[in-house]
Amino acid sequence: MSALLQILRRDLAMLLHGGRRGGTLLPVLFFLSVAMLYPFAVGPDGPLLARTGGGVIWVAALLAAILPLDRLVAPDVEQGFFDQWALRGISEEAVIAMRVLAHWLSFGPPLMLATVPAAALVGIDGAALRTVELGLLAGTPGLAAIGVTIAALTAGLRSGAALSGLLLIPLAVPLLVFGAGALSQMHSGAGQSGLALTAAFSLVLLAIAPFAGGAALRAARE
Amino acid sequence: MQEAQLSADNLACRKGDRLLFARLSFALRPGEALQVAGTNGIGKSSLLRILAGLARPFEGTLERTGAVALLDERPALDEHRPLRQALAFWCRIDGCAPDTHTALLGIDGLAEVPVRYLSTGQRKRAAFARLIDQKAPIWLLDEPLNGLDADAVELVEELTRDHCANGGIAVIASHQPFRLDGTRVLALKDFAADEIGE
């Protein structure tokens, strides 16, 4: 158990700002720049922006989650970390579970913070902002789980970075449908069910990720 | 140190369609060392990975008692971290005292230097510090002398000798001569698949 805590500590040091795996700054800046560009592209139409802004924030969050994928698992495979952990009886599943947690901590909460200025940029109101924030809280753990699983799957591939982006998008569609869907249901008072489904899908992904990622790493070793 | 044992029975290894070696058997008791000899690509590293449990043999069984430490071309040290921190990470996992062997291995002056600035030989010395600190009874050394200078080669040979004298087991795959008294040599070409007509 203490070994896993050490691994989590290392993962966080790597992934958080100042670490050498890109940090949290790049995805957050990317996220904010999408929110900033959108009103320029659509024009100063307040009601239109307010109606579509929440969806754009969701798409931006999903795309921002792709950015750190190629550095999540591949460097540790190349440098032999996973082999050394396996020799010490630390399973790939446990390491992947820690990495999902670390990855979420490094991009979920910062993205939720950045959503506040992004909401102002696209001009959505307080109630919609609240639904977006709750949706991101429910959806980003699932995004982190998909991200780490894909990073483990593509760790040994030469063009893994481009491929992982393509793989993430279809898998993340259910999160987007339910999460962003909660926004349009909000006015009819059915927003809760969208959020609940987003959270449920996240939980399923979180349960699968360690086993899928661990199996992928072991298969790549053969 | 716990009583270690490593034995292989009728091992075979396949890479893709190629059978690298077959019908390989040996048994190592505490204090014994085995040198795996052979040309490049004959399957030395593959054998070591099988012995480590990281790869499955195509055929045959492996019996192992005791923890395994592996030293290969990848030091598993964080490139951007100072050497002391990179080693301390493994130290905390293995539960050892930090910086015990850095002076012995001549890398104590590099504690604050990020691993990415280290030379091949310095990385190898650092990887050796990690290996010793793991305190595993079975050492698997894949090309342990690569990139080392003459002093370090002697040091590594001496460390391996001490390890075996303390009841440890060592399997060494090296194309350079590795001076170790009483070691057995396993010539992999004797087990190559075409030699036995497969």
CSV table of C-alpha atoms in Angstrom, one decimal:
chain,number,residue,atom,x,y,z
A,1,MET,CA,0.0,0.0,0.0
A,2,SER,CA,2.7,2.5,0.9
A,3,ALA,CA,4.4,1.6,-2.4
A,4,LEU,CA,1.2,2.7,-4.2
A,5,LEU,CA,1.2,5.9,-2.3
A,6,GLN,CA,4.8,6.6,-3.4
A,7,ILE,CA,3.7,5.9,-7.0
A,8,LEU,CA,0.8,8.3,-6.6
A,9,ARG,CA,3.1,10.9,-5.2
A,10,ARG,CA,5.5,10.5,-8.1
A,11,ASP,CA,2.6,10.6,-10.7
A,12,LEU,CA,1.3,13.8,-9.2
A,13,ALA,CA,4.7,15.4,-9.2
A,14,MET,CA,5.0,14.5,-12.8
A,15,LEU,CA,1.6,15.6,-14.0
A,16,LEU,CA,0.9,18.7,-12.0
A,17,HIS,CA,2.3,22.1,-13.0
A,18,GLY,CA,6.1,22.1,-12.9
A,19,GLY,CA,6.3,18.4,-13.6
A,20,ARG,CA,7.8,17.4,-16.9
A,21,ARG,CA,4.8,15.7,-18.4
A,22,GLY,CA,3.3,18.9,-19.8
A,23,GLY,CA,1.7,20.1,-16.6
A,24,THR,CA,-1.9,21.3,-16.2
A,25,LEU,CA,-1.3,24.7,-17.8
A,26,LEU,CA,-1.4,23.6,-21.4
A,27,PRO,CA,-4.8,21.8,-21.4
A,28,VAL,CA,-6.3,24.7,-19.3
A,29,LEU,CA,-5.0,27.3,-21.7
A,30,PHE,CA,-6.2,25.3,-24.7
A,31,PHE,CA,-9.6,25.1,-23.0
A,32,LEU,CA,-9.8,28.8,-22.4
A,33,SER,CA,-8.7,29.7,-25.9
A,34,VAL,CA,-11.5,27.6,-27.4
A,35,ALA,CA,-14.0,29.5,-25.1
A,36,MET,CA,-12.4,32.8,-26.2
A,37,LEU,CA,-12.4,32.0,-29.9
A,38,TYR,CA,-16.0,30.8,-30.0
A,39,PRO,CA,-17.7,34.2,-29.6
A,40,PHE,CA,-15.4,35.6,-32.3
A,41,ALA,CA,-16.5,32.9,-34.7
A,42,VAL,CA,-20.2,33.1,-34.0
A,43,GLY,CA,-20.5,36.9,-33.6
A,44,PRO,CA,-22.0,39.0,-30.8
A,45,ASP,CA,-25.3,37.2,-30.7
A,46,GLY,CA,-26.0,37.0,-26.9
A,47,PRO,CA,-29.0,34.6,-26.9
A,48,LEU,CA,-27.3,32.2,-29.4
A,49,LEU,CA,-24.0,32.2,-27.4
A,50,ALA,CA,-25.9,31.6,-24.1
A,51,ARG,CA,-27.8,28.7,-25.7
A,52,THR,CA,-24.8,26.9,-27.2
A,53,GLY,CA,-22.0,28.1,-24.8
A,54,GLY,CA,-22.4,25.1,-22.4
A,55,GLY,CA,-22.0,22.6,-25.2
A,56,VAL,CA,-18.9,24.4,-26.5
A,57,ILE,CA,-17.4,24.2,-23.0
A,58,TRP,CA,-18.0,20.5,-23.0
A,59,VAL,CA,-16.4,20.0,-26.4
A,60,ALA,CA,-13.4,22.1,-25.3
A,61,ALA,CA,-13.0,20.1,-22.1
A,62,LEU,CA,-13.1,16.8,-24.1
A,63,LEU,CA,-10.5,18.0,-26.6
A,64,ALA,CA,-8.3,19.4,-23.8
A,65,ALA,CA,-8.3,15.9,-22.2
A,66,ILE,CA,-6.5,14.6,-25.3
A,67,LEU,CA,-3.5,16.8,-24.9
A,68,PRO,CA,-1.6,15.0,-22.2
A,69,LEU,CA,-2.4,11.5,-23.4
A,70,ASP,CA,1.0,10.6,-25.1
A,71,ARG,CA,2.9,11.4,-22.0
A,72,LEU,CA,0.7,9.6,-19.5
A,73,VAL,CA,2.1,6.1,-19.8
A,74,ALA,CA,4.5,5.7,-22.7
A,75,PRO,CA,7.6,7.3,-21.0
A,76,ASP,CA,7.3,4.9,-18.0
A,77,VAL,CA,7.1,1.9,-20.3
A,78,GLU,CA,10.1,3.0,-22.4
A,79,GLN,CA,12.2,3.7,-19.3
A,80,GLY,CA,11.4,0.3,-17.7
A,81,PHE,CA,9.4,1.5,-14.8
A,82,PHE,CA,6.5,-0.9,-15.3
A,83,ASP,CA,9.0,-3.8,-15.5
A,84,GLN,CA,10.6,-2.8,-12.3
A,85,TRP,CA,7.2,-2.5,-10.6
A,86,ALA,CA,6.2,-5.9,-11.8
A,87,LEU,CA,9.4,-7.4,-10.4
A,88,ARG,CA,8.4,-6.0,-7.0
A,89,GLY,CA,5.0,-7.5,-7.2
A,90,ILE,CA,3.2,-4.2,-7.9
A,91,SER,CA,0.5,-5.1,-10.4
A,92,GLU,CA,-0.1,-3.0,-13.6
A,93,GLU,CA,-3.7,-2.7,-12.5
A,94,ALA,CA,-2.8,-0.9,-9.3
A,95,VAL,CA,-0.3,1.4,-11.0
A,96,ILE,CA,-2.9,2.3,-13.7
A,97,ALA,CA,-5.6,3.0,-11.0
A,98,MET,CA,-3.1,5.4,-9.3
A,99,ARG,CA,-2.4,7.0,-12.6
A,100,VAL,CA,-6.1,7.6,-13.3
A,101,LEU,CA,-6.5,9.3,-10.0
A,102,ALA,CA,-3.4,11.4,-10.5
A,103,HIS,CA,-4.5,12.3,-14.1
A,104,TRP,CA,-7.9,13.3,-12.9
A,105,LEU,CA,-6.5,15.5,-10.1
A,106,SER,CA,-4.2,17.2,-12.5
A,107,PHE,CA,-6.8,18.1,-15.1
A,108,GLY,CA,-10.3,17.8,-13.6
A,109,PRO,CA,-10.3,20.4,-10.9
A,110,PRO,CA,-8.2,22.9,-12.9
A,111,LEU,CA,-10.6,22.6,-15.8
A,112,MET,CA,-13.6,23.1,-13.5
A,113,LEU,CA,-11.9,26.3,-12.2
A,114,ALA,CA,-11.2,27.5,-15.7
A,115,THR,CA,-14.9,26.9,-16.6
A,116,VAL,CA,-15.8,30.0,-14.5
A,117,PRO,CA,-14.0,32.5,-16.8
A,118,ALA,CA,-15.0,30.4,-19.8
A,119,ALA,CA,-18.6,30.7,-18.9
A,120,ALA,CA,-18.2,34.5,-18.8
A,121,LEU,CA,-16.6,34.5,-22.2
A,122,VAL,CA,-19.4,32.5,-23.9
A,123,GLY,CA,-22.0,34.4,-21.8
A,124,ILE,CA,-24.0,31.6,-20.1
A,125,ASP,CA,-25.9,32.3,-16.9
A,126,GLY,CA,-25.4,31.1,-13.4
A,127,ALA,CA,-27.8,28.2,-13.6
A,128,ALA,CA,-26.2,26.9,-16.7
A,129,LEU,CA,-22.8,27.3,-15.2
A,130,ARG,CA,-23.9,25.3,-12.3
A,131,THR,CA,-25.1,22.5,-14.5
A,132,VAL,CA,-21.9,22.5,-16.6
A,133,GLU,CA,-19.8,22.4,-13.4
A,134,LEU,CA,-21.8,19.5,-12.0
A,135,GLY,CA,-21.6,17.7,-15.3
A,136,LEU,CA,-17.8,18.2,-15.5
A,137,LEU,CA,-17.5,16.9,-11.9
A,138,ALA,CA,-19.4,13.8,-13.0
A,139,GLY,CA,-17.8,13.4,-16.4
A,140,THR,CA,-14.1,14.3,-16.0
A,141,PRO,CA,-13.3,11.1,-13.9
A,142,GLY,CA,-14.6,9.1,-16.8
A,143,LEU,CA,-12.6,11.1,-19.3
A,144,ALA,CA,-9.5,10.5,-17.1
A,145,ALA,CA,-10.2,6.7,-17.1
A,146,ILE,CA,-10.6,6.6,-20.9
A,147,GLY,CA,-7.5,8.7,-21.3
A,148,VAL,CA,-5.2,6.5,-19.2
A,149,THR,CA,-6.6,3.3,-20.8
A,150,ILE,CA,-5.9,4.6,-24.2
A,151,ALA,CA,-2.5,5.8,-23.2
A,152,ALA,CA,-1.7,2.3,-22.0
A,153,LEU,CA,-3.1,0.8,-25.2
A,154,THR,CA,-1.0,3.0,-27.4
A,155,ALA,CA,2.1,3.1,-25.2
A,156,GLY,CA,4.2,0.9,-27.5
A,157,LEU,CA,3.1,2.3,-30.8
A,158,ARG,CA,5.1,4.8,-32.8
A,159,SER,CA,2.2,7.0,-33.9
A,160,GLY,CA,0.4,6.6,-30.6
A,161,ALA,CA,-0.2,10.3,-30.0
A,162,ALA,CA,-2.3,10.8,-33.1
A,163,LEU,CA,-4.1,7.5,-32.6
A,164,SER,CA,-5.0,8.1,-29.0
A,165,GLY,CA,-6.8,11.3,-29.9
A,166,LEU,CA,-8.9,9.4,-32.5
A,167,LEU,CA,-9.6,6.6,-30.0
A,168,LEU,CA,-10.7,8.9,-27.2
A,169,ILE,CA,-13.4,10.8,-29.2
A,170,PRO,CA,-15.9,7.9,-29.8
A,171,LEU,CA,-15.4,6.5,-26.3
A,172,ALA,CA,-16.1,9.9,-24.8
A,173,VAL,CA,-19.3,10.5,-26.8
A,174,PRO,CA,-21.7,9.1,-24.2
A,175,LEU,CA,-20.2,11.4,-21.5
A,176,LEU,CA,-20.7,14.3,-23.9
A,177,VAL,CA,-24.3,13.3,-24.8
A,178,PHE,CA,-25.4,13.0,-21.2
A,179,GLY,CA,-23.3,15.7,-19.7
A,180,ALA,CA,-24.1,18.4,-22.3
A,181,GLY,CA,-27.6,17.0,-22.7
A,182,ALA,CA,-28.2,17.9,-19.0
A,183,LEU,CA,-28.0,21.6,-20.2
A,184,SER,CA,-30.9,21.4,-22.6
A,185,GLN,CA,-33.0,19.4,-20.2
A,186,MET,CA,-32.2,21.9,-17.4
A,187,HIS,CA,-35.2,24.2,-18.3
A,188,SER,CA,-37.7,21.3,-18.3
A,189,GLY,CA,-36.4,20.3,-14.9
A,190,ALA,CA,-34.9,17.0,-16.0
A,191,GLY,CA,-31.3,18.0,-15.9
A,192,GLN,CA,-30.6,15.7,-12.9
A,193,SER,CA,-31.1,12.6,-14.9
A,194,GLY,CA,-28.5,13.6,-17.5
A,195,LEU,CA,-26.0,14.3,-14.7
A,196,ALA,CA,-26.8,11.0,-13.0
A,197,LEU,CA,-26.2,9.1,-16.3
A,198,THR,CA,-22.9,11.0,-16.8
A,199,ALA,CA,-21.8,9.9,-13.3
A,200,ALA,CA,-22.9,6.4,-13.9
A,201,PHE,CA,-21.0,6.1,-17.2
A,202,SER,CA,-17.9,7.6,-15.4
A,203,LEU,CA,-18.1,5.0,-12.7
A,204,VAL,CA,-18.3,2.2,-15.3
A,205,LEU,CA,-15.2,3.6,-17.1
A,206,LEU,CA,-13.4,3.9,-13.8
A,207,ALA,CA,-14.1,0.3,-12.9
A,208,ILE,CA,-12.9,-1.0,-16.3
A,209,ALA,CA,-9.8,1.3,-16.8
A,210,PRO,CA,-7.3,-0.5,-14.4
A,211,PHE,CA,-8.0,-3.9,-15.9
A,212,ALA,CA,-8.1,-2.8,-19.5
A,213,GLY,CA,-4.9,-0.7,-19.0
A,214,GLY,CA,-3.1,-3.5,-17.1
A,215,ALA,CA,-4.0,-6.1,-19.7
A,216,ALA,CA,-2.8,-3.8,-22.5
A,217,LEU,CA,0.5,-3.2,-20.8
A,218,ARG,CA,1.1,-6.9,-20.2
A,219,ALA,CA,0.1,-7.8,-23.8
A,220,ALA,CA,2.6,-5.2,-25.1
A,221,ARG,CA,5.4,-6.8,-23.0
A,222,GLU,CA,5.2,-10.2,-24.8
B,1,MET,CA,18.9,-13.3,3.0
B,2,GLN,CA,16.2,-15.8,2.2
B,3,GLU,CA,17.1,-19.1,0.6
B,4,ALA,CA,17.0,-18.4,-3.1
B,5,GLN,CA,16.7,-20.8,-5.9
B,6,LEU,CA,16.3,-20.6,-9.6
B,7,SER,CA,15.8,-23.5,-12.0
B,8,ALA,CA,14.7,-23.8,-15.5
B,9,ASP,CA,13.5,-27.0,-17.1
B,10,ASN,CA,13.3,-27.5,-20.9
B,11,LEU,CA,12.8,-23.8,-21.6
B,12,ALA,CA,12.1,-22.6,-25.1
B,13,CYS,CA,11.6,-19.1,-26.4
B,14,ARG,CA,9.9,-17.9,-29.5
B,15,LYS,CA,10.0,-14.4,-31.0
B,16,GLY,CA,7.5,-14.1,-33.8
B,17,ASP,CA,8.0,-17.1,-36.0
B,18,ARG,CA,11.5,-17.7,-34.9
B,19,LEU,CA,12.4,-20.2,-32.2
B,20,LEU,CA,15.4,-18.6,-30.5
B,21,PHE,CA,16.4,-21.5,-28.2
B,22,ALA,CA,14.9,-24.7,-26.9
B,23,ARG,CA,15.5,-27.5,-24.4
B,24,LEU,CA,17.4,-25.2,-22.1
B,25,SER,CA,17.7,-26.5,-18.5
B,26,PHE,CA,19.7,-25.4,-15.5
B,27,ALA,CA,19.4,-25.1,-11.8
B,28,LEU,CA,21.1,-22.5,-9.6
B,29,ARG,CA,21.5,-22.8,-5.8
B,30,PRO,CA,22.4,-20.0,-3.4
B,31,GLY,CA,25.8,-18.6,-4.1
B,32,GLU,CA,25.9,-19.8,-7.7
B,33,ALA,CA,26.3,-17.6,-10.8
B,34,LEU,CA,25.6,-18.3,-14.4
B,35,GLN,CA,27.0,-16.5,-17.4
B,36,VAL,CA,24.9,-16.6,-20.5
B,37,ALA,CA,27.1,-16.3,-23.6
B,38,GLY,CA,26.2,-15.9,-27.2
B,39,THR,CA,26.2,-13.6,-30.1
B,40,ASN,CA,23.8,-10.6,-30.6
B,41,GLY,CA,20.2,-11.6,-31.2
B,42,ILE,CA,20.6,-15.1,-29.9
B,43,GLY,CA,18.1,-14.5,-27.1
B,44,LYS,CA,20.2,-13.6,-24.0
B,45,SER,CA,17.9,-10.7,-23.1
B,46,SER,CA,14.8,-12.8,-23.9
B,47,LEU,CA,16.1,-15.5,-21.5
B,48,LEU,CA,16.6,-13.0,-18.8
B,49,ARG,CA,13.1,-11.5,-19.2
B,50,ILE,CA,11.7,-15.0,-19.0
B,51,LEU,CA,13.7,-15.7,-15.8
B,52,ALA,CA,12.4,-12.4,-14.4
B,53,GLY,CA,8.8,-13.5,-15.1
B,54,LEU,CA,8.3,-10.6,-17.4
B,55,ALA,CA,7.8,-12.8,-20.4
B,56,ARG,CA,6.3,-16.3,-20.7
B,57,PRO,CA,8.4,-19.1,-22.1
B,58,PHE,CA,7.1,-20.7,-25.3
B,59,GLU,CA,7.7,-24.1,-23.6
B,60,GLY,CA,9.1,-25.4,-20.4
B,61,THR,CA,8.8,-24.5,-16.7
B,62,LEU,CA,10.6,-22.1,-14.4
B,63,GLU,CA,10.9,-22.5,-10.7
B,64,ARG,CA,11.9,-19.5,-8.6
B,65,THR,CA,12.2,-18.8,-4.9
B,66,GLY,CA,13.1,-15.3,-3.8
B,67,ALA,CA,12.7,-11.9,-5.2
B,68,VAL,CA,14.3,-10.9,-8.5
B,69,ALA,CA,16.2,-7.7,-9.4
B,70,LEU,CA,16.8,-6.9,-13.0
B,71,LEU,CA,19.4,-4.6,-14.5
B,72,ASP,CA,19.0,-3.9,-18.2
B,73,GLU,CA,19.7,-1.0,-20.6
B,74,ARG,CA,16.8,1.0,-19.1
B,75,PRO,CA,17.8,2.5,-15.7
B,76,ALA,CA,14.1,3.3,-14.7
B,77,LEU,CA,15.2,6.6,-13.2
B,78,ASP,CA,13.3,9.8,-13.8
B,79,GLU,CA,15.1,11.8,-16.5
B,80,HIS,CA,14.3,15.3,-15.3
B,81,ARG,CA,14.8,14.6,-11.6
B,82,PRO,CA,18.1,15.0,-9.7
B,83,LEU,CA,19.8,11.7,-9.2
B,84,ARG,CA,19.2,11.6,-5.5
B,85,GLN,CA,15.4,12.0,-5.8
B,86,ALA,CA,15.3,9.5,-8.7
B,87,LEU,CA,17.0,6.9,-6.5
B,88,ALA,CA,15.1,7.9,-3.4
B,89,PHE,CA,11.8,7.0,-5.2
B,90,TRP,CA,12.9,3.4,-5.5
B,91,CYS,CA,14.4,3.5,-2.1
B,92,ARG,CA,11.0,4.4,-0.6
B,93,ILE,CA,9.4,1.5,-2.5
B,94,ASP,CA,12.1,-1.0,-1.5
B,95,GLY,CA,12.3,0.3,2.0
B,96,CYS,CA,16.0,1.0,2.1
B,97,ALA,CA,18.1,3.7,3.6
B,98,PRO,CA,18.9,6.4,1.0
B,99,ASP,CA,22.4,7.1,-0.3
B,100,THR,CA,23.9,3.9,1.1
B,101,HIS,CA,25.8,2.9,-2.0
B,102,THR,CA,26.2,6.1,-3.9
B,103,ALA,CA,29.7,6.7,-2.5
B,104,LEU,CA,30.8,3.2,-3.2
B,105,LEU,CA,29.6,3.5,-6.8
B,106,GLY,CA,31.3,6.9,-7.3
B,107,ILE,CA,28.1,8.8,-8.0
B,108,ASP,CA,27.7,10.7,-4.7
B,109,GLY,CA,29.0,13.9,-6.4
B,110,LEU,CA,26.1,13.7,-8.9
B,111,ALA,CA,23.3,13.7,-6.3
B,112,GLU,CA,21.9,17.1,-7.5
B,113,VAL,CA,22.4,16.5,-11.3
B,114,PRO,CA,19.3,15.6,-13.3
B,115,VAL,CA,19.5,12.1,-14.6
B,116,ARG,CA,19.2,13.3,-18.2
B,117,TYR,CA,22.6,15.0,-18.0
B,118,LEU,CA,24.4,11.8,-16.8
B,119,SER,CA,26.6,9.7,-19.2
B,120,THR,CA,25.9,6.1,-20.1
B,121,GLY,CA,28.3,4.9,-17.6
B,122,GLN,CA,27.0,7.1,-14.8
B,123,ARG,CA,23.5,5.9,-15.5
B,124,LYS,CA,24.7,2.3,-15.3
B,125,ARG,CA,26.4,3.0,-11.9
B,126,ALA,CA,23.1,4.6,-10.7
B,127,ALA,CA,21.1,1.7,-11.9
B,128,PHE,CA,23.5,-0.6,-9.9
B,129,ALA,CA,22.8,1.4,-6.8
B,130,ARG,CA,19.1,0.8,-7.4
B,131,LEU,CA,19.8,-2.9,-7.9
B,132,ILE,CA,21.8,-3.3,-4.7
B,133,ASP,CA,19.2,-1.4,-2.6
B,134,GLN,CA,16.5,-3.7,-3.8
B,135,LYS,CA,18.2,-6.4,-1.7
B,136,ALA,CA,16.8,-9.2,-3.9
B,137,PRO,CA,18.5,-12.5,-3.7
B,138,ILE,CA,18.4,-13.1,-7.4
B,139,TRP,CA,20.2,-10.7,-9.7
B,140,LEU,CA,19.6,-10.7,-13.4
B,141,LEU,CA,22.2,-8.6,-15.2
B,142,ASP,CA,21.7,-7.8,-18.8
B,143,GLU,CA,24.9,-6.4,-20.3
B,144,PRO,CA,26.0,-5.0,-16.9
B,145,LEU,CA,29.4,-3.8,-18.2
B,146,ASN,CA,28.1,-1.7,-21.1
B,147,GLY,CA,29.4,1.8,-21.0
B,148,LEU,CA,31.4,1.3,-17.8
B,149,ASP,CA,35.1,2.3,-17.4
B,150,ALA,CA,37.8,-0.2,-16.2
B,151,ASP,CA,37.4,0.8,-12.5
B,152,ALA,CA,33.6,0.4,-12.6
B,153,VAL,CA,33.9,-2.9,-14.4
B,154,GLU,CA,36.1,-4.2,-11.5
B,155,LEU,CA,33.7,-2.7,-9.0
B,156,VAL,CA,30.7,-4.4,-10.6
B,157,GLU,CA,32.5,-7.8,-10.7
B,158,GLU,CA,33.4,-7.4,-7.0
B,159,LEU,CA,29.8,-6.5,-6.1
B,160,THR,CA,28.5,-9.5,-7.9
B,161,ARG,CA,31.1,-11.7,-6.2
B,162,ASP,CA,30.0,-10.3,-2.8
B,163,HIS,CA,26.4,-10.9,-3.7
B,164,CYS,CA,27.1,-14.5,-4.5
B,165,ALA,CA,29.3,-15.0,-1.4
B,166,ASN,CA,26.3,-13.8,0.7
B,167,GLY,CA,24.1,-16.5,-0.7
B,168,GLY,CA,22.7,-14.7,-3.7
B,169,ILE,CA,22.2,-15.9,-7.2
B,170,ALA,CA,23.4,-14.1,-10.3
B,171,VAL,CA,22.6,-14.6,-14.0
B,172,ILE,CA,24.8,-12.5,-16.2
B,173,ALA,CA,24.3,-11.9,-19.9
B,174,SER,CA,27.3,-10.1,-21.2
B,175,HIS,CA,29.3,-10.1,-24.4
B,176,GLN,CA,32.3,-8.7,-22.5
B,177,PRO,CA,34.3,-11.0,-20.3
B,178,PHE,CA,32.9,-10.9,-16.8
B,179,ARG,CA,35.5,-12.2,-14.3
B,180,LEU,CA,33.8,-14.2,-11.6
B,181,ASP,CA,35.3,-17.3,-10.0
B,182,GLY,CA,33.4,-20.5,-10.1
B,183,THR,CA,30.8,-19.2,-12.5
B,184,ARG,CA,29.1,-21.6,-15.0
B,185,VAL,CA,28.9,-20.6,-18.6
B,186,LEU,CA,25.8,-21.3,-20.6
B,187,ALA,CA,26.5,-21.0,-24.3
B,188,LEU,CA,23.1,-20.2,-25.9
B,189,LYS,CA,24.2,-21.4,-29.3
B,190,ASP,CA,24.2,-25.0,-28.0
B,191,PHE,CA,20.4,-24.6,-27.6
B,192,ALA,CA,19.7,-22.7,-30.8
B,193,ALA,CA,16.8,-24.1,-32.6
B,194,ASP,CA,18.6,-25.1,-35.8
B,195,GLU,CA,21.3,-26.9,-33.8
B,196,ILE,CA,18.6,-29.3,-32.6
B,197,GLY,CA,17.0,-29.6,-36.0
B,198,GLU,CA,13.6,-27.9,-35.4
